[in-house]
């Protein structure tokens, strides 16, 4: 029988985390491939393996630590996901609502989400950061598929300001002194796990995508559904297929993320301090 994803189902996760942490976090953070070192910035950290949390999921991707880290960053109480979940791991779209719904039930007032993405816009370079202003998703089911959970949000919901303008403004302003090259653009979702073909990348560029990746969109849609302000940051870890004459691999993603880890950590901490 198919699992019924009710508020009570997700509340079991939140109750467990709140009991272990002893406090309600203000901001939820999700760290993507190769970006888990950001979790080291959490002070007075309490770590909870995903596998210990009732009704939660387990990350299977190299470079994803697979644990919640709760503590303080820049004076704010945070819950940080070191490692995330993807459709290519075999999870149903409805299951992938779990992280953001956990943040909502824990009492978070905003979510900051990072990912590793391929650069489609030829003005981008590996190591650049793209503030996500919008996304394009032409494949894969919605995480809101199936019976609506009314306690989180309405059946039909607006997504025109899904990537919260006020949070994007904070990221743009702080980016000027970050030592990073900051862009703002459109994230194109692909299901993976294979990287895209050169022909697909040409099509994505024509359709208006600036960067491409296999995550984040599920979290953004879930945040929009439950009214949680959302900031998405893509780390351009490689140029997408066909732009450079070289094969793509996960090792390149990890190496680029490691090269900017200190500047990226400082940048995200500055953003959290202002939210």
PDB file of C-alpha atoms in Angstrom:
ATOM      1  CA  UNK A   1       0.000   0.000   0.000  1.00  0.00           C
ATOM      2  CA  UNK A   2       1.278   3.468  -0.891  1.00  0.00           C
ATOM      3  CA  UNK A   3       2.475   5.574   2.047  1.00  0.00           C
ATOM      4  CA  UNK A   4       0.065   8.310   3.155  1.00  0.00           C
ATOM      5  CA  UNK A   5       2.103  11.504   3.465  1.00  0.00           C
ATOM      6  CA  UNK A   6       0.138  13.348   6.156  1.00  0.00           C
ATOM      7  CA  UNK A   7       1.221  16.141   8.475  1.00  0.00           C
ATOM      8  CA  UNK A   8       1.563  13.536  11.246  1.00  0.00           C
ATOM      9  CA  UNK A   9       3.988  11.547   9.064  1.00  0.00           C
ATOM     10  CA  UNK A  10       6.358  14.511   8.783  1.00  0.00           C
ATOM     11  CA  UNK A  11       5.732  15.672  12.365  1.00  0.00           C
ATOM     12  CA  UNK A  12       7.277  12.439  13.665  1.00  0.00           C
ATOM     13  CA  UNK A  13      10.585  13.565  12.121  1.00  0.00           C
ATOM     14  CA  UNK A  14      10.301  17.073  13.578  1.00  0.00           C
ATOM     15  CA  UNK A  15       9.413  15.864  17.069  1.00  0.00           C
ATOM     16  CA  UNK A  16      12.454  13.594  17.128  1.00  0.00           C
ATOM     17  CA  UNK A  17      14.817  16.351  15.949  1.00  0.00           C
ATOM     18  CA  UNK A  18      13.433  18.933  18.393  1.00  0.00           C
ATOM     19  CA  UNK A  19      13.858  16.492  21.287  1.00  0.00           C
ATOM     20  CA  UNK A  20      17.477  15.786  20.317  1.00  0.00           C
ATOM     21  CA  UNK A  21      18.365  19.438  19.647  1.00  0.00           C
ATOM     22  CA  UNK A  22      16.571  21.094  22.540  1.00  0.00           C
ATOM     23  CA  UNK A  23      15.861  24.252  20.521  1.00  0.00           C
ATOM     24  CA  UNK A  24      13.874  25.418  17.488  1.00  0.00           C
ATOM     25  CA  UNK A  25      16.066  26.590  14.578  1.00  0.00           C
ATOM     26  CA  UNK A  26      15.407  29.865  12.746  1.00  0.00           C
ATOM     27  CA  UNK A  27      16.957  28.999   9.376  1.00  0.00           C
ATOM     28  CA  UNK A  28      17.224  25.755   7.441  1.00  0.00           C
ATOM     29  CA  UNK A  29      20.262  25.160   5.224  1.00  0.00           C
ATOM     30  CA  UNK A  30      20.756  22.406   2.616  1.00  0.00           C
ATOM     31  CA  UNK A  31      24.252  21.672   1.315  1.00  0.00           C
ATOM     32  CA  UNK A  32      24.782  20.055  -2.080  1.00  0.00           C
ATOM     33  CA  UNK A  33      27.502  17.910  -3.681  1.00  0.00           C
ATOM     34  CA  UNK A  34      30.970  18.737  -2.371  1.00  0.00           C
ATOM     35  CA  UNK A  35      29.623  21.560  -0.210  1.00  0.00           C
ATOM     36  CA  UNK A  36      29.372  19.717   3.103  1.00  0.00           C
ATOM     37  CA  UNK A  37      32.430  21.556   4.552  1.00  0.00           C
ATOM     38  CA  UNK A  38      30.045  24.442   5.204  1.00  0.00           C
ATOM     39  CA  UNK A  39      28.662  22.319   8.010  1.00  0.00           C
ATOM     40  CA  UNK A  40      31.936  22.856   9.867  1.00  0.00           C
ATOM     41  CA  UNK A  41      30.896  26.498  10.383  1.00  0.00           C
ATOM     42  CA  UNK A  42      28.109  25.424  12.744  1.00  0.00           C
ATOM     43  CA  UNK A  43      29.003  26.232  16.354  1.00  0.00           C
ATOM     44  CA  UNK A  44      27.983  24.033  19.309  1.00  0.00           C
ATOM     45  CA  UNK A  45      26.913  21.454  16.756  1.00  0.00           C
ATOM     46  CA  UNK A  46      24.508  18.619  17.446  1.00  0.00           C
ATOM     47  CA  UNK A  47      24.678  15.961  14.731  1.00  0.00           C
ATOM     48  CA  UNK A  48      21.831  13.586  13.899  1.00  0.00           C
ATOM     49  CA  UNK A  49      22.335  10.918  11.198  1.00  0.00           C
ATOM     50  CA  UNK A  50      19.473  10.831   8.717  1.00  0.00           C
ATOM     51  CA  UNK A  51      19.090   7.110   9.360  1.00  0.00           C
ATOM     52  CA  UNK A  52      18.100   7.834  12.989  1.00  0.00           C
ATOM     53  CA  UNK A  53      15.242  10.208  12.122  1.00  0.00           C
ATOM     54  CA  UNK A  54      11.758   8.632  11.895  1.00  0.00           C
ATOM     55  CA  UNK A  55      10.146   8.831   8.437  1.00  0.00           C
ATOM     56  CA  UNK A  56      13.199  10.520   6.938  1.00  0.00           C
ATOM     57  CA  UNK A  57      15.333   9.635   3.929  1.00  0.00           C
ATOM     58  CA  UNK A  58      18.972   8.577   3.508  1.00  0.00           C
ATOM     59  CA  UNK A  59      21.422  10.201   1.100  1.00  0.00           C
ATOM     60  CA  UNK A  60      23.360   7.815  -1.154  1.00  0.00           C
ATOM     61  CA  UNK A  61      25.576  10.253  -3.081  1.00  0.00           C
ATOM     62  CA  UNK A  62      29.368  10.544  -2.753  1.00  0.00           C
ATOM     63  CA  UNK A  63      30.234  13.880  -1.110  1.00  0.00           C
ATOM     64  CA  UNK A  64      26.990  13.988   0.905  1.00  0.00           C
ATOM     65  CA  UNK A  65      27.609  13.358   4.606  1.00  0.00           C
ATOM     66  CA  UNK A  66      24.031  12.279   5.339  1.00  0.00           C
ATOM     67  CA  UNK A  67      23.315  14.029   8.625  1.00  0.00           C
ATOM     68  CA  UNK A  68      21.541  16.987  10.187  1.00  0.00           C
ATOM     69  CA  UNK A  69      23.751  19.498  11.969  1.00  0.00           C
ATOM     70  CA  UNK A  70      22.017  21.815  14.431  1.00  0.00           C
ATOM     71  CA  UNK A  71      23.673  24.733  16.173  1.00  0.00           C
ATOM     72  CA  UNK A  72      24.573  28.373  15.667  1.00  0.00           C
ATOM     73  CA  UNK A  73      25.873  30.217  12.581  1.00  0.00           C
ATOM     74  CA  UNK A  74      26.449  33.983  12.664  1.00  0.00           C
ATOM     75  CA  UNK A  75      24.350  34.284  15.790  1.00  0.00           C
ATOM     76  CA  UNK A  76      21.362  32.430  14.300  1.00  0.00           C
ATOM     77  CA  UNK A  77      20.032  29.038  15.302  1.00  0.00           C
ATOM     78  CA  UNK A  78      20.213  26.797  12.241  1.00  0.00           C
ATOM     79  CA  UNK A  79      19.469  23.286  11.079  1.00  0.00           C
ATOM     80  CA  UNK A  80      21.851  22.240   8.332  1.00  0.00           C
ATOM     81  CA  UNK A  81      21.371  19.272   6.012  1.00  0.00           C
ATOM     82  CA  UNK A  82      24.792  17.971   5.059  1.00  0.00           C
ATOM     83  CA  UNK A  83      23.729  16.000   2.014  1.00  0.00           C
ATOM     84  CA  UNK A  84      20.437  15.997   0.141  1.00  0.00           C
ATOM     85  CA  UNK A  85      18.113  13.693  -1.778  1.00  0.00           C
ATOM     86  CA  UNK A  86      17.379  13.390  -5.511  1.00  0.00           C
ATOM     87  CA  UNK A  87      14.870  11.693  -7.769  1.00  0.00           C
ATOM     88  CA  UNK A  88      17.697   9.701  -9.398  1.00  0.00           C
ATOM     89  CA  UNK A  89      18.268   7.923  -6.089  1.00  0.00           C
ATOM     90  CA  UNK A  90      14.863   6.290  -6.572  1.00  0.00           C
ATOM     91  CA  UNK A  91      12.782   8.489  -4.294  1.00  0.00           C
ATOM     92  CA  UNK A  92       9.234   9.401  -5.273  1.00  0.00           C
ATOM     93  CA  UNK A  93       8.556  13.127  -5.677  1.00  0.00           C
ATOM     94  CA  UNK A  94       6.260  13.100  -2.642  1.00  0.00           C
ATOM     95  CA  UNK A  95       9.065  11.697  -0.471  1.00  0.00           C
ATOM     96  CA  UNK A  96      11.331  14.568  -1.498  1.00  0.00           C
ATOM     97  CA  UNK A  97       9.106  17.057   0.342  1.00  0.00           C
ATOM     98  CA  UNK A  98      10.576  15.751   3.617  1.00  0.00           C
ATOM     99  CA  UNK A  99      13.486  18.215   4.129  1.00  0.00           C
ATOM    100  CA  UNK A 100      11.538  21.442   3.627  1.00  0.00           C
ATOM    101  CA  UNK A 101       8.510  20.179   5.522  1.00  0.00           C
ATOM    102  CA  UNK A 102      10.854  19.262   8.361  1.00  0.00           C
ATOM    103  CA  UNK A 103      12.243  22.829   8.330  1.00  0.00           C
ATOM    104  CA  UNK A 104       8.714  24.226   8.404  1.00  0.00           C
ATOM    105  CA  UNK A 105       7.639  22.051  11.319  1.00  0.00           C
ATOM    106  CA  UNK A 106      10.838  22.845  13.232  1.00  0.00           C
ATOM    107  CA  UNK A 107       9.872  26.529  13.076  1.00  0.00           C
ATOM    108  CA  UNK A 108      12.323  27.803  10.437  1.00  0.00           C
ATOM    109  CA  UNK A 109      11.540  31.216   8.943  1.00  0.00           C
ATOM    110  CA  UNK A 110      13.662  30.769   5.801  1.00  0.00           C
ATOM    111  CA  UNK A 111      15.628  28.169   3.841  1.00  0.00           C
ATOM    112  CA  UNK A 112      19.038  28.653   2.189  1.00  0.00           C
ATOM    113  CA  UNK A 113      19.878  25.925  -0.312  1.00  0.00           C
ATOM    114  CA  UNK A 114      23.112  25.340  -2.214  1.00  0.00           C
ATOM    115  CA  UNK A 115      23.810  23.037  -5.123  1.00  0.00           C
ATOM    116  CA  UNK A 116      26.531  22.095  -7.565  1.00  0.00           C
ATOM    117  CA  UNK A 117      25.520  22.995 -11.119  1.00  0.00           C
ATOM    118  CA  UNK A 118      26.882  22.920 -14.630  1.00  0.00           C
ATOM    119  CA  UNK A 119      27.392  26.260 -16.337  1.00  0.00           C
ATOM    120  CA  UNK A 120      25.257  26.664 -19.457  1.00  0.00           C
ATOM    121  CA  UNK A 121      25.699  30.417 -19.827  1.00  0.00           C
ATOM    122  CA  UNK A 122      29.095  30.782 -21.509  1.00  0.00           C
ATOM    123  CA  UNK A 123      29.822  33.909 -19.441  1.00  0.00           C
ATOM    124  CA  UNK A 124      30.017  31.675 -16.359  1.00  0.00           C
ATOM    125  CA  UNK A 125      33.165  29.924 -15.145  1.00  0.00           C
ATOM    126  CA  UNK A 126      33.803  27.115 -12.654  1.00  0.00           C
ATOM    127  CA  UNK A 127      33.900  28.580  -9.151  1.00  0.00           C
ATOM    128  CA  UNK A 128      31.292  31.262  -9.916  1.00  0.00           C
ATOM    129  CA  UNK A 129      28.074  31.491  -7.883  1.00  0.00           C
ATOM    130  CA  UNK A 130      24.617  31.880  -9.408  1.00  0.00           C
ATOM    131  CA  UNK A 131      21.782  33.253  -7.299  1.00  0.00           C
ATOM    132  CA  UNK A 132      18.728  31.416  -8.615  1.00  0.00           C
ATOM    133  CA  UNK A 133      16.062  33.846  -9.812  1.00  0.00           C
ATOM    134  CA  UNK A 134      13.789  31.234 -11.421  1.00  0.00           C
ATOM    135  CA  UNK A 135      13.825  27.693 -12.727  1.00  0.00           C
ATOM    136  CA  UNK A 136      12.644  25.604 -15.643  1.00  0.00           C
ATOM    137  CA  UNK A 137      11.373  22.071 -14.988  1.00  0.00           C
ATOM    138  CA  UNK A 138      10.015  20.249 -18.026  1.00  0.00           C
ATOM    139  CA  UNK A 139      10.304  16.707 -16.688  1.00  0.00           C
ATOM    140  CA  UNK A 140       9.588  14.799 -13.515  1.00  0.00           C
ATOM    141  CA  UNK A 141       6.434  14.841 -11.392  1.00  0.00           C
ATOM    142  CA  UNK A 142       5.624  17.599  -8.916  1.00  0.00           C
ATOM    143  CA  UNK A 143       6.385  16.904  -5.243  1.00  0.00           C
ATOM    144  CA  UNK A 144       2.808  18.079  -4.633  1.00  0.00           C
ATOM    145  CA  UNK A 145       1.456  15.170  -6.699  1.00  0.00           C
ATOM    146  CA  UNK A 146      -1.241  13.110  -5.010  1.00  0.00           C
ATOM    147  CA  UNK A 147      -3.487  14.081  -2.103  1.00  0.00           C
ATOM    148  CA  UNK A 148      -2.812  17.629  -0.978  1.00  0.00           C
ATOM    149  CA  UNK A 149      -1.643  18.047   2.615  1.00  0.00           C
ATOM    150  CA  UNK A 150      -3.808  21.043   3.496  1.00  0.00           C
ATOM    151  CA  UNK A 151      -1.896  21.745   6.713  1.00  0.00           C
ATOM    152  CA  UNK A 152       1.123  22.785   4.615  1.00  0.00           C
ATOM    153  CA  UNK A 153      -0.525  24.671   1.777  1.00  0.00           C
ATOM    154  CA  UNK A 154      -3.282  24.844  -0.854  1.00  0.00           C
ATOM    155  CA  UNK A 155      -3.856  22.449  -3.734  1.00  0.00           C
ATOM    156  CA  UNK A 156      -3.008  25.137  -6.294  1.00  0.00           C
ATOM    157  CA  UNK A 157      -0.338  27.662  -5.341  1.00  0.00           C
ATOM    158  CA  UNK A 158       1.582  30.562  -6.864  1.00  0.00           C
ATOM    159  CA  UNK A 159       5.296  30.195  -7.671  1.00  0.00           C
ATOM    160  CA  UNK A 160       6.016  33.572  -9.278  1.00  0.00           C
ATOM    161  CA  UNK A 161       8.121  34.638  -6.252  1.00  0.00           C
ATOM    162  CA  UNK A 162       9.299  31.175  -5.258  1.00  0.00           C
ATOM    163  CA  UNK A 163      12.927  32.366  -5.099  1.00  0.00           C
ATOM    164  CA  UNK A 164      12.232  35.115  -2.585  1.00  0.00           C
ATOM    165  CA  UNK A 165      13.185  38.548  -3.991  1.00  0.00           C
ATOM    166  CA  UNK A 166      14.155  39.975  -0.583  1.00  0.00           C
ATOM    167  CA  UNK A 167      16.588  37.112   0.063  1.00  0.00           C
ATOM    168  CA  UNK A 168      18.042  37.430  -3.439  1.00  0.00           C
ATOM    169  CA  UNK A 169      18.669  41.129  -2.783  1.00  0.00           C
ATOM    170  CA  UNK A 170      20.600  40.277   0.385  1.00  0.00           C
ATOM    171  CA  UNK A 171      22.672  37.728  -1.576  1.00  0.00           C
ATOM    172  CA  UNK A 172      23.383  40.213  -4.382  1.00  0.00           C
ATOM    173  CA  UNK A 173      24.470  42.954  -1.977  1.00  0.00           C
ATOM    174  CA  UNK A 174      26.716  40.735   0.120  1.00  0.00           C
ATOM    175  CA  UNK A 175      28.162  39.127  -2.984  1.00  0.00           C
ATOM    176  CA  UNK A 176      29.950  42.362  -3.896  1.00  0.00           C
ATOM    177  CA  UNK A 177      32.442  41.938  -1.045  1.00  0.00           C
ATOM    178  CA  UNK A 178      32.572  38.134  -1.022  1.00  0.00           C
ATOM    179  CA  UNK A 179      35.606  37.645  -3.266  1.00  0.00           C
ATOM    180  CA  UNK A 180      33.372  35.452  -5.433  1.00  0.00           C
ATOM    181  CA  UNK A 181      32.010  36.093  -8.920  1.00  0.00           C
ATOM    182  CA  UNK A 182      28.242  36.357  -8.468  1.00  0.00           C
ATOM    183  CA  UNK A 183      25.610  35.995 -11.176  1.00  0.00           C
ATOM    184  CA  UNK A 184      21.830  35.800 -11.046  1.00  0.00           C
ATOM    185  CA  UNK A 185      20.081  33.461 -13.420  1.00  0.00           C
ATOM    186  CA  UNK A 186      17.737  30.607 -14.275  1.00  0.00           C
ATOM    187  CA  UNK A 187      18.335  27.044 -13.049  1.00  0.00           C
ATOM    188  CA  UNK A 188      17.299  24.249 -15.413  1.00  0.00           C
ATOM    189  CA  UNK A 189      16.303  20.969 -13.753  1.00  0.00           C
ATOM    190  CA  UNK A 190      17.256  17.615 -15.247  1.00  0.00           C
ATOM    191  CA  UNK A 191      16.561  14.300 -13.530  1.00  0.00           C
ATOM    192  CA  UNK A 192      19.999  12.680 -14.010  1.00  0.00           C
ATOM    193  CA  UNK A 193      21.989  10.824 -12.845  1.00  0.00           C
ATOM    194  CA  UNK A 194      23.714  10.998 -16.237  1.00  0.00           C
ATOM    195  CA  UNK A 195      25.108  14.363 -17.223  1.00  0.00           C
ATOM    196  CA  UNK A 196      23.342  16.105 -20.083  1.00  0.00           C
ATOM    197  CA  UNK A 197      24.236  15.628 -23.755  1.00  0.00           C
ATOM    198  CA  UNK A 198      25.733  18.517 -25.742  1.00  0.00           C
ATOM    199  CA  UNK A 199      22.451  18.689 -27.711  1.00  0.00           C
ATOM    200  CA  UNK A 200      20.447  18.971 -24.494  1.00  0.00           C
ATOM    201  CA  UNK A 201      22.711  21.785 -23.303  1.00  0.00           C
ATOM    202  CA  UNK A 202      22.188  23.680 -26.560  1.00  0.00           C
ATOM    203  CA  UNK A 203      18.430  23.293 -26.093  1.00  0.00           C
ATOM    204  CA  UNK A 204      18.626  24.420 -22.452  1.00  0.00           C
ATOM    205  CA  UNK A 205      20.519  27.556 -23.484  1.00  0.00           C
ATOM    206  CA  UNK A 206      17.908  28.369 -26.138  1.00  0.00           C
ATOM    207  CA  UNK A 207      15.119  27.901 -23.566  1.00  0.00           C
ATOM    208  CA  UNK A 208      16.763  30.337 -21.152  1.00  0.00           C
ATOM    209  CA  UNK A 209      18.675  28.158 -18.709  1.00  0.00           C
ATOM    210  CA  UNK A 210      21.908  29.605 -17.284  1.00  0.00           C
ATOM    211  CA  UNK A 211      22.897  26.598 -15.173  1.00  0.00           C
ATOM    212  CA  UNK A 212      21.749  22.992 -15.029  1.00  0.00           C
ATOM    213  CA  UNK A 213      21.466  20.544 -12.167  1.00  0.00           C
ATOM    214  CA  UNK A 214      19.627  17.598 -10.652  1.00  0.00           C
ATOM    215  CA  UNK A 215      18.344  19.059  -7.373  1.00  0.00           C
ATOM    216  CA  UNK A 216      16.871  22.129  -5.613  1.00  0.00           C
ATOM    217  CA  UNK A 217      13.657  22.410  -7.649  1.00  0.00           C
ATOM    218  CA  UNK A 218      11.800  19.928  -5.439  1.00  0.00           C
ATOM    219  CA  UNK A 219      12.820  21.879  -2.349  1.00  0.00           C
ATOM    220  CA  UNK A 220      11.875  25.208  -3.951  1.00  0.00           C
ATOM    221  CA  UNK A 221       8.404  23.963  -4.929  1.00  0.00           C
ATOM    222  CA  UNK A 222       7.824  22.516  -1.468  1.00  0.00           C
ATOM    223  CA  UNK A 223       8.882  25.825   0.118  1.00  0.00           C
ATOM    224  CA  UNK A 224       6.519  27.758  -2.148  1.00  0.00           C
ATOM    225  CA  UNK A 225       3.680  25.404  -1.212  1.00  0.00           C
ATOM    226  CA  UNK A 226       4.147  25.931   2.534  1.00  0.00           C
ATOM    227  CA  UNK A 227       5.050  29.628   2.345  1.00  0.00           C
ATOM    228  CA  UNK A 228       8.681  29.305   3.446  1.00  0.00           C
ATOM    229  CA  UNK A 229      11.006  32.051   2.091  1.00  0.00           C
ATOM    230  CA  UNK A 230      13.665  30.414  -0.069  1.00  0.00           C
ATOM    231  CA  UNK A 231      17.133  31.320  -1.362  1.00  0.00           C
ATOM    232  CA  UNK A 232      18.902  29.081  -3.881  1.00  0.00           C
ATOM    233  CA  UNK A 233      22.631  29.354  -4.654  1.00  0.00           C
ATOM    234  CA  UNK A 234      24.259  27.342  -7.443  1.00  0.00           C
ATOM    235  CA  UNK A 235      28.002  26.769  -7.356  1.00  0.00           C
ATOM    236  CA  UNK A 236      29.154  26.448 -10.962  1.00  0.00           C
ATOM    237  CA  UNK A 237      31.434  23.445 -10.520  1.00  0.00           C
ATOM    238  CA  UNK A 238      31.936  22.651 -14.209  1.00  0.00           C
ATOM    239  CA  UNK A 239      30.913  23.866 -17.640  1.00  0.00           C
ATOM    240  CA  UNK A 240      28.095  21.811 -19.096  1.00  0.00           C
ATOM    241  CA  UNK A 241      28.556  19.212 -21.851  1.00  0.00           C
ATOM    242  CA  UNK A 242      29.799  20.440 -25.203  1.00  0.00           C
ATOM    243  CA  UNK A 243      31.128  23.805 -23.993  1.00  0.00           C
ATOM    244  CA  UNK A 244      34.634  22.511 -23.291  1.00  0.00           C
ATOM    245  CA  UNK A 245      36.272  19.603 -25.060  1.00  0.00           C
ATOM    246  CA  UNK A 246      36.544  17.376 -22.010  1.00  0.00           C
ATOM    247  CA  UNK A 247      34.445  14.686 -20.303  1.00  0.00           C
ATOM    248  CA  UNK A 248      32.354  15.451 -17.220  1.00  0.00           C
ATOM    249  CA  UNK A 249      32.774  13.701 -13.883  1.00  0.00           C
ATOM    250  CA  UNK A 250      31.810  13.969 -10.227  1.00  0.00           C
ATOM    251  CA  UNK A 251      35.446  14.419  -9.170  1.00  0.00           C
ATOM    252  CA  UNK A 252      35.534  17.783 -10.923  1.00  0.00           C
ATOM    253  CA  UNK A 253      32.456  18.870  -8.958  1.00  0.00           C
ATOM    254  CA  UNK A 254      34.110  18.062  -5.629  1.00  0.00           C
ATOM    255  CA  UNK A 255      37.427  19.709  -6.572  1.00  0.00           C
ATOM    256  CA  UNK A 256      35.810  22.998  -7.612  1.00  0.00           C
ATOM    257  CA  UNK A 257      33.661  23.097  -4.475  1.00  0.00           C
ATOM    258  CA  UNK A 258      36.747  22.550  -2.319  1.00  0.00           C
ATOM    259  CA  UNK A 259      38.634  25.351  -4.101  1.00  0.00           C
ATOM    260  CA  UNK A 260      36.112  27.995  -3.024  1.00  0.00           C
ATOM    261  CA  UNK A 261      35.016  26.477   0.288  1.00  0.00           C
ATOM    262  CA  UNK A 262      36.391  29.242   2.528  1.00  0.00           C
ATOM    263  CA  UNK A 263      34.963  32.130   0.498  1.00  0.00           C
ATOM    264  CA  UNK A 264      31.651  30.324   0.047  1.00  0.00           C
ATOM    265  CA  UNK A 265      31.404  29.582   3.775  1.00  0.00           C
ATOM    266  CA  UNK A 266      32.014  33.237   4.634  1.00  0.00           C
ATOM    267  CA  UNK A 267      29.456  34.330   2.033  1.00  0.00           C
ATOM    268  CA  UNK A 268      26.715  32.016   3.300  1.00  0.00           C
ATOM    269  CA  UNK A 269      27.453  32.982   6.913  1.00  0.00           C
ATOM    270  CA  UNK A 270      27.081  36.672   5.989  1.00  0.00           C
ATOM    271  CA  UNK A 271      23.739  35.936   4.313  1.00  0.00           C
ATOM    272  CA  UNK A 272      22.473  34.005   7.330  1.00  0.00           C
ATOM    273  CA  UNK A 273      23.472  36.862   9.629  1.00  0.00           C
ATOM    274  CA  UNK A 274      21.212  39.250   7.688  1.00  0.00           C
ATOM    275  CA  UNK A 275      18.134  37.063   7.266  1.00  0.00           C
TER     276      UNK A 275
END
